[in-house]
Tab-separated table of C-alpha atoms in Angstrom:
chain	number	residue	atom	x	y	z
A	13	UNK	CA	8.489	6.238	-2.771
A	14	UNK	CA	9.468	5.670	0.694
A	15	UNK	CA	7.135	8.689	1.599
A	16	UNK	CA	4.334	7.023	-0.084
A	17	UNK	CA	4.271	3.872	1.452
A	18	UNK	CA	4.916	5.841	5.254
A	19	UNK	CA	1.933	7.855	3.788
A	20	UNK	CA	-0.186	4.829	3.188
A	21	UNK	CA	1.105	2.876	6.321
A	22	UNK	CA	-0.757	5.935	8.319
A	23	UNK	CA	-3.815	6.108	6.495
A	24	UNK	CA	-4.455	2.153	7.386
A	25	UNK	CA	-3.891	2.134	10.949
A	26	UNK	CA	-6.480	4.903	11.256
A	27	UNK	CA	-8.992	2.139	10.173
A	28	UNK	CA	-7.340	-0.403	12.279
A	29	UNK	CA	-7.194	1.090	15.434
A	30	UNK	CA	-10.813	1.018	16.019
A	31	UNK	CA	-12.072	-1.115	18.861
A	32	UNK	CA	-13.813	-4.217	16.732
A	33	UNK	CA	-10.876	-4.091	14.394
A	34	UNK	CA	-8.269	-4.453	16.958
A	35	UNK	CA	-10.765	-7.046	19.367
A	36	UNK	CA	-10.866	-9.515	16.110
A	37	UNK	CA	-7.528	-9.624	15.256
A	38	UNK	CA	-6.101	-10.120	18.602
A	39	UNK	CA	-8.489	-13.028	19.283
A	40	UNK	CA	-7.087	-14.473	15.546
A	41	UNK	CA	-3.575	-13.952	16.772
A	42	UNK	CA	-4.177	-15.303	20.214
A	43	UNK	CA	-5.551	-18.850	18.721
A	44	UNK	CA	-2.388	-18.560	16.073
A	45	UNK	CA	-0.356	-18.603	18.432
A	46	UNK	CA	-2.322	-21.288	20.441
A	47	UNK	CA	-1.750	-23.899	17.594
A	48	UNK	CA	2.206	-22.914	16.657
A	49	UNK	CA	3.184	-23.043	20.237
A	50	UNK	CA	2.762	-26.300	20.413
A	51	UNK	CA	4.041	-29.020	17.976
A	52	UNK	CA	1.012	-31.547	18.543
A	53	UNK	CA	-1.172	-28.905	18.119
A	54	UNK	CA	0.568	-27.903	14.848
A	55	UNK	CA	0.169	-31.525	13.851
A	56	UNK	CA	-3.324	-31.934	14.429
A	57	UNK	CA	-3.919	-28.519	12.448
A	58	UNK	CA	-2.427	-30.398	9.910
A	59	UNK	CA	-3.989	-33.688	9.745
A	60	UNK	CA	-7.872	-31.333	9.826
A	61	UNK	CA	-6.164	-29.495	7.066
A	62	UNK	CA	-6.024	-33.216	5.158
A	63	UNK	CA	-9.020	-34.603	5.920
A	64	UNK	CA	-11.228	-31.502	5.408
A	65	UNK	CA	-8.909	-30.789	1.490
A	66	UNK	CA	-8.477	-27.065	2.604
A	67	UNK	CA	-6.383	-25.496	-0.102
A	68	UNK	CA	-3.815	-23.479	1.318
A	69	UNK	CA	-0.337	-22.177	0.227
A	70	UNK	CA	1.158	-21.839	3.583
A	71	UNK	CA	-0.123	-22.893	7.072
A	72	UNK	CA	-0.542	-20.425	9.692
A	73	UNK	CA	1.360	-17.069	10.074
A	74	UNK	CA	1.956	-15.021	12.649
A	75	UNK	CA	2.440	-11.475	12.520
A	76	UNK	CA	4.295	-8.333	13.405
A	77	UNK	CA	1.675	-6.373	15.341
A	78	UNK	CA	3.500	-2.903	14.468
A	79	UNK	CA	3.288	-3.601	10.659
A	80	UNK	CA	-0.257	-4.150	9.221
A	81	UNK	CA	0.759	-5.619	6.192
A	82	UNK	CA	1.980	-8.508	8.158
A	83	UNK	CA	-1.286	-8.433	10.517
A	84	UNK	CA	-2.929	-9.031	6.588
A	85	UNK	CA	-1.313	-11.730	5.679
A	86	UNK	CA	-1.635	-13.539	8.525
A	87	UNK	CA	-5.732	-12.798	8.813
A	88	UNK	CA	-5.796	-13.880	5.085
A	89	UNK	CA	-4.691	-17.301	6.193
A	90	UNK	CA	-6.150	-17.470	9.180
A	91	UNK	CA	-9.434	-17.037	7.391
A	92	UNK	CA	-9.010	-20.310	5.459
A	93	UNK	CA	-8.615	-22.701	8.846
A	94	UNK	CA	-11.817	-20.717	10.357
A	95	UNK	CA	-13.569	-24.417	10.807
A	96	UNK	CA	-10.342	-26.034	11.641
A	97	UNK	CA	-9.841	-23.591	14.772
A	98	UNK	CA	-13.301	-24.439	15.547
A	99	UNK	CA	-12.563	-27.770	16.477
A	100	UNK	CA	-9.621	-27.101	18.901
A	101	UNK	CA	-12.053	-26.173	21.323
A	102	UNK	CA	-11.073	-23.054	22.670
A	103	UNK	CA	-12.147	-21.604	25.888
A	104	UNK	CA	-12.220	-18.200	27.605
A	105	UNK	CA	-8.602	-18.435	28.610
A	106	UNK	CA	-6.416	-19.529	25.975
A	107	UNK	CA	-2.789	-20.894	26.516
A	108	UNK	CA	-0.055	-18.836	24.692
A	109	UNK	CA	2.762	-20.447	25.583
A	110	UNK	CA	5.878	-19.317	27.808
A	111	UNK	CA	3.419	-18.672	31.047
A	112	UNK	CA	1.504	-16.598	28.772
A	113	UNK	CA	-2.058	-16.963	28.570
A	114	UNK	CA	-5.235	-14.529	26.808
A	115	UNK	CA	-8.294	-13.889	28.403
A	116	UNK	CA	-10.066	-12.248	25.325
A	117	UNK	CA	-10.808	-15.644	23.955
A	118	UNK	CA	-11.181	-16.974	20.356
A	119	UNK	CA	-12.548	-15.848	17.214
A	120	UNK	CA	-16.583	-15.370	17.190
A	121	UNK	CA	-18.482	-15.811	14.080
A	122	UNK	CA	-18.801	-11.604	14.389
A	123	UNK	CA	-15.148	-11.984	14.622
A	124	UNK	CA	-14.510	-13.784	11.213
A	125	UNK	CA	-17.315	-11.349	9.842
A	126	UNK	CA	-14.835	-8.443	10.397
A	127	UNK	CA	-11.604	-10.337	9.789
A	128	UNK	CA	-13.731	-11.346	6.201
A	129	UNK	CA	-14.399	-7.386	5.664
A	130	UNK	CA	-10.787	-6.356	6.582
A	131	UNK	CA	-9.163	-8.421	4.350
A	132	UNK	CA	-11.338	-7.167	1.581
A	133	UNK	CA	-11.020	-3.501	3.003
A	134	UNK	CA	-6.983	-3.860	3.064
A	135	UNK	CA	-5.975	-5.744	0.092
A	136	UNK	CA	-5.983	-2.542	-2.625
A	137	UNK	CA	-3.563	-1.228	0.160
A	138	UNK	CA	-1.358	-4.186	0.430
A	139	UNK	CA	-0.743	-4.047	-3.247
A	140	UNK	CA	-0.540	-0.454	-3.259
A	141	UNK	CA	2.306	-0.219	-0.705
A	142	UNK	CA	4.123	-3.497	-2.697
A	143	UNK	CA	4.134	-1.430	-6.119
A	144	UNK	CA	5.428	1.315	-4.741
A	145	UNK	CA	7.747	-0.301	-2.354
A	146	UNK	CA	9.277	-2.414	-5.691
A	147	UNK	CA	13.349	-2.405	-6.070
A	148	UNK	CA	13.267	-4.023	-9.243
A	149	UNK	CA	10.434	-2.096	-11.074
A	150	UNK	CA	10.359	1.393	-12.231
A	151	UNK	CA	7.494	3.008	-9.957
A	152	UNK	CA	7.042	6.507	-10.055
A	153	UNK	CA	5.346	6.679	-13.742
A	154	UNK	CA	2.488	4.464	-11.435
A	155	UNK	CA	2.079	5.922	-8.200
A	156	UNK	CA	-0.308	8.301	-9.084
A	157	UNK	CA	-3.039	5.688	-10.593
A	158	UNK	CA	-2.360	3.141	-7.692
A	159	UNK	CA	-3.008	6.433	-4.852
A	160	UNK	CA	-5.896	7.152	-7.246
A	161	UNK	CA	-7.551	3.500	-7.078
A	162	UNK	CA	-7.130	3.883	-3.480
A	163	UNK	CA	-9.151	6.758	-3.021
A	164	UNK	CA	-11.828	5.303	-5.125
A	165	UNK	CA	-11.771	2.296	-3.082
A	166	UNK	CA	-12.363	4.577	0.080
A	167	UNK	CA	-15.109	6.357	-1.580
A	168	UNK	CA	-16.783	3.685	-3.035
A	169	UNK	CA	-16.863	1.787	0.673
A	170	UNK	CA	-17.825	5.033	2.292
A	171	UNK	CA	-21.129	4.563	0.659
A	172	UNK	CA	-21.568	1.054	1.360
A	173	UNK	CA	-24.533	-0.413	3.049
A	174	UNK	CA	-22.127	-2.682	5.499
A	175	UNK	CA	-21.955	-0.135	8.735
A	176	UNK	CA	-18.142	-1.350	9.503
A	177	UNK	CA	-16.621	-0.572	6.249
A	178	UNK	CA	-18.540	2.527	5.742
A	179	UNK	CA	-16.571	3.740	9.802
A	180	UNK	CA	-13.764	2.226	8.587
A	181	UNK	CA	-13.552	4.275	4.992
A	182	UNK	CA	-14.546	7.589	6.713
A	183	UNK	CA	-11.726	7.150	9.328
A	184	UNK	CA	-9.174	6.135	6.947
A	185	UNK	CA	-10.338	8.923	3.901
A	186	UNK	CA	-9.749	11.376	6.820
A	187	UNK	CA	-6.159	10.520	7.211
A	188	UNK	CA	-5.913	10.319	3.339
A	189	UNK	CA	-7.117	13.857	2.960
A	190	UNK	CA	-4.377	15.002	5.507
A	191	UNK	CA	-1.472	14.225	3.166
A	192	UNK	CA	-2.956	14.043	0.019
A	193	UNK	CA	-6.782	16.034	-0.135
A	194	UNK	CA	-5.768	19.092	-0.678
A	195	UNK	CA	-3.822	19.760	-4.371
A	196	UNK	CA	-1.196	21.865	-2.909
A	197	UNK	CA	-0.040	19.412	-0.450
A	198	UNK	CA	1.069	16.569	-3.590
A	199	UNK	CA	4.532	16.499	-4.639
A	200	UNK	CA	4.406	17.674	-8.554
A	201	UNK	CA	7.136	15.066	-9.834
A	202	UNK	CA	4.864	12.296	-9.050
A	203	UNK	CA	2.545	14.381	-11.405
A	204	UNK	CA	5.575	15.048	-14.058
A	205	UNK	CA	6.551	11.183	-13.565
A	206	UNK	CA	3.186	10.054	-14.704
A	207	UNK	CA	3.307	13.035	-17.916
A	208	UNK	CA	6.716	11.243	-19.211
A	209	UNK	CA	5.067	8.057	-19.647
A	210	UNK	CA	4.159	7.053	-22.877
A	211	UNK	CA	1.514	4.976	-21.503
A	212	UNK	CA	-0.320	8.387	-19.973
A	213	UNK	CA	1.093	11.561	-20.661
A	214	UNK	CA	-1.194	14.364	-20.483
A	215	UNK	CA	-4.498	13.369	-21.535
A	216	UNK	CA	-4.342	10.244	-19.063
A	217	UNK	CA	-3.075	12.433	-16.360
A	218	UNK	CA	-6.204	14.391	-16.864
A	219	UNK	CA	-8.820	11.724	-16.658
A	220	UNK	CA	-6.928	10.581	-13.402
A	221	UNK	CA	-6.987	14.258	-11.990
A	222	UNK	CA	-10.961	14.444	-13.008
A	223	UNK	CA	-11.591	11.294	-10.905
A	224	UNK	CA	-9.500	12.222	-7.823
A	225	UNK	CA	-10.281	16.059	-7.837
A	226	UNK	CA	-13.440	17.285	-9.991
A	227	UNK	CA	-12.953	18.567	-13.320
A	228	UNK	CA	-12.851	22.235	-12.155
A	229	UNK	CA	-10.019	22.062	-9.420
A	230	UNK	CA	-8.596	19.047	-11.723
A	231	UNK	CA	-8.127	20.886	-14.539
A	232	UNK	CA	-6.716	23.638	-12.380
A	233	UNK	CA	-4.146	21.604	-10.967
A	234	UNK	CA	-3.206	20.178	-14.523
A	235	UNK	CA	-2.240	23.901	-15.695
A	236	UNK	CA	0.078	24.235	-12.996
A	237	UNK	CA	1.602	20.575	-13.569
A	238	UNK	CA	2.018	21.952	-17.061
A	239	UNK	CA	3.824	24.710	-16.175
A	240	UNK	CA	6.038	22.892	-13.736
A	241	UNK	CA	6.530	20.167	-16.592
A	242	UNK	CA	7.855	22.896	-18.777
A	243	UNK	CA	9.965	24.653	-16.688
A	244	UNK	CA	11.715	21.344	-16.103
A	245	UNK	CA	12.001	21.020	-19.420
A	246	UNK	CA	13.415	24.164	-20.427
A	247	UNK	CA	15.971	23.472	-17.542
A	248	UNK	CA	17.120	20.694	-19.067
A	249	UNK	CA	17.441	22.068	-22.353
A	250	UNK	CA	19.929	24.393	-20.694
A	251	UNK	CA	21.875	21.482	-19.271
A	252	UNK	CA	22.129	19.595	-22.799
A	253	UNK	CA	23.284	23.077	-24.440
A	254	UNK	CA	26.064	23.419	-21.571
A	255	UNK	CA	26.936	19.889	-21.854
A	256	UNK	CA	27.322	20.176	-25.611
A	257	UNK	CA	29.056	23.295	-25.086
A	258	UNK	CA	31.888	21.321	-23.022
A	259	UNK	CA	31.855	18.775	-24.970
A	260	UNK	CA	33.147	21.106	-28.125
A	261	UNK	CA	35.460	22.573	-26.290
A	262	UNK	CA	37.408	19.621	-25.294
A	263	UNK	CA	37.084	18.903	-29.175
A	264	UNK	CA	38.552	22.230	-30.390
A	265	UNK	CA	41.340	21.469	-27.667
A	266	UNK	CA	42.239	18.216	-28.905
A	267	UNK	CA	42.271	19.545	-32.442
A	268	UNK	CA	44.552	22.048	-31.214
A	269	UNK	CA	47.111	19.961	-29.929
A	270	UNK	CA	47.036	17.920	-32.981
A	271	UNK	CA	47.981	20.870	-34.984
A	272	UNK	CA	50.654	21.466	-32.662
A	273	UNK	CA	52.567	18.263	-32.736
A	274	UNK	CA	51.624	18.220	-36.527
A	275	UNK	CA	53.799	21.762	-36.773
């Protein structure tokens, strides 16, 4: 599970790293931290928060620029005080704090354009990388169908009319098709997990396969996830018939030494 979510973390910095991406969200996270450096500013983000009824669940977050789930979170609330920011206002040359200052300036209505798209474009990724990341959850039986909606998601945006997803999509489907594109390169117990649910087993598996891979090479692949699936199970049916084999053992022992200290 912990490969999956490396997997994933790959695949979305591919579509971050490009130059408008990474422009937007460091002019976001320049004005962030703008306003939380400074506790009147905070203040005054909060009285604008009142007076304009902005629902929100948390104020403003900043985030951990080497983890992108973070850098979603905090563009998903930044998005919400867009107006708010707006009345700060911000120059060229904005104060970080600590003899710290940005040149790049703040957010541009092109800006919260992208930051709008991005949030949309990463959010199927965000939950993907929570459900598989889960501690308290079973989570292989689901991987499959939550890598699967992904790819759809990347297809689907690949077509789309909107120029910056469609760059974005094509970058990141590239990276997807590194780990995942080609059938050999999938680990079959994800496949197996998804056959022991009772929720799936095969005929779900195949639908799923159909949508990621073409029927031909989908149906292909299922054969040899058959296979796999029954070699596994004729392993364990080895085990069980070894463990049961111990197991009367010890029982014809004990017997044994009953007789004895009967005698």
């Amino acid at each position: 599970m912990r490969c999956i979510a490396h997997i994933v973390n790959l695949i979305v910095w591919d579509g971050l790293k490009l130059k408008n991406n990474l422009q937007a969200v460091e002019r976001v996270r320049a004005t962030i931290k703008f306003v939380k450096n400074s506790p009147a500013r905070l203040q005054r983000l909060k009285d604008l928060v009142s007076v304009l009824k902005i629902e929100r669940k948390s104020l403003l977050s900043l985030d951990v620029p080497t983890r992108w789930n973070s850098t979603y979170e905090m563009l998903e609330t930044a998005l919400k005080f867009k107006y708010v920011f707006s009345m700060f206002g911000l120059h060229k040359e904005i104060d970080l704090g600590d003899g710290e200052t940005s040149n790049i300036g703040p957010p541009e209505d092109s800006d919260w354009d992208l930051v709008r798209k991005l949030i949309i474009f990463l959010e199927r990724f965000f939950i993907l990388t929570n459900n598989v990341s889960a501690s308290l959850s079973v989570t292989a039986n689901s991987a499959l169908f939550d890598i699967s909606t992904a790819l759809e998601t990347l297809k689907g945006l690949e077509e789309a009319s909107d120029l910056d997803l469609c760059v974005m999509a094509h970058k990141m489907k590239d990276k997807f098709n590194k780990y995942w594109g080609n059938l050999d390169k999938f680990n079959m117990l994800i496949y197996v997990a998804a056959i022991l649910d009772p929720n799936v087993k095969i005929v779900g598996l195949q639908f799923t396969l159909h949508a990621m891979y073409g029927e031909n090479d989908g149906d292909t692949l299922l054969c040899q996830i058959q296979q796999v699936t029954y070699e596994l199970f004729d392993e364990y049916k080895d085990y069980i018939r070894l463990l049961v084999s111990l197991f009367l053992s010890q029982i014809v022992k004990v017997n044994l030494k009953l007789v004895t200290l009967n005698q």
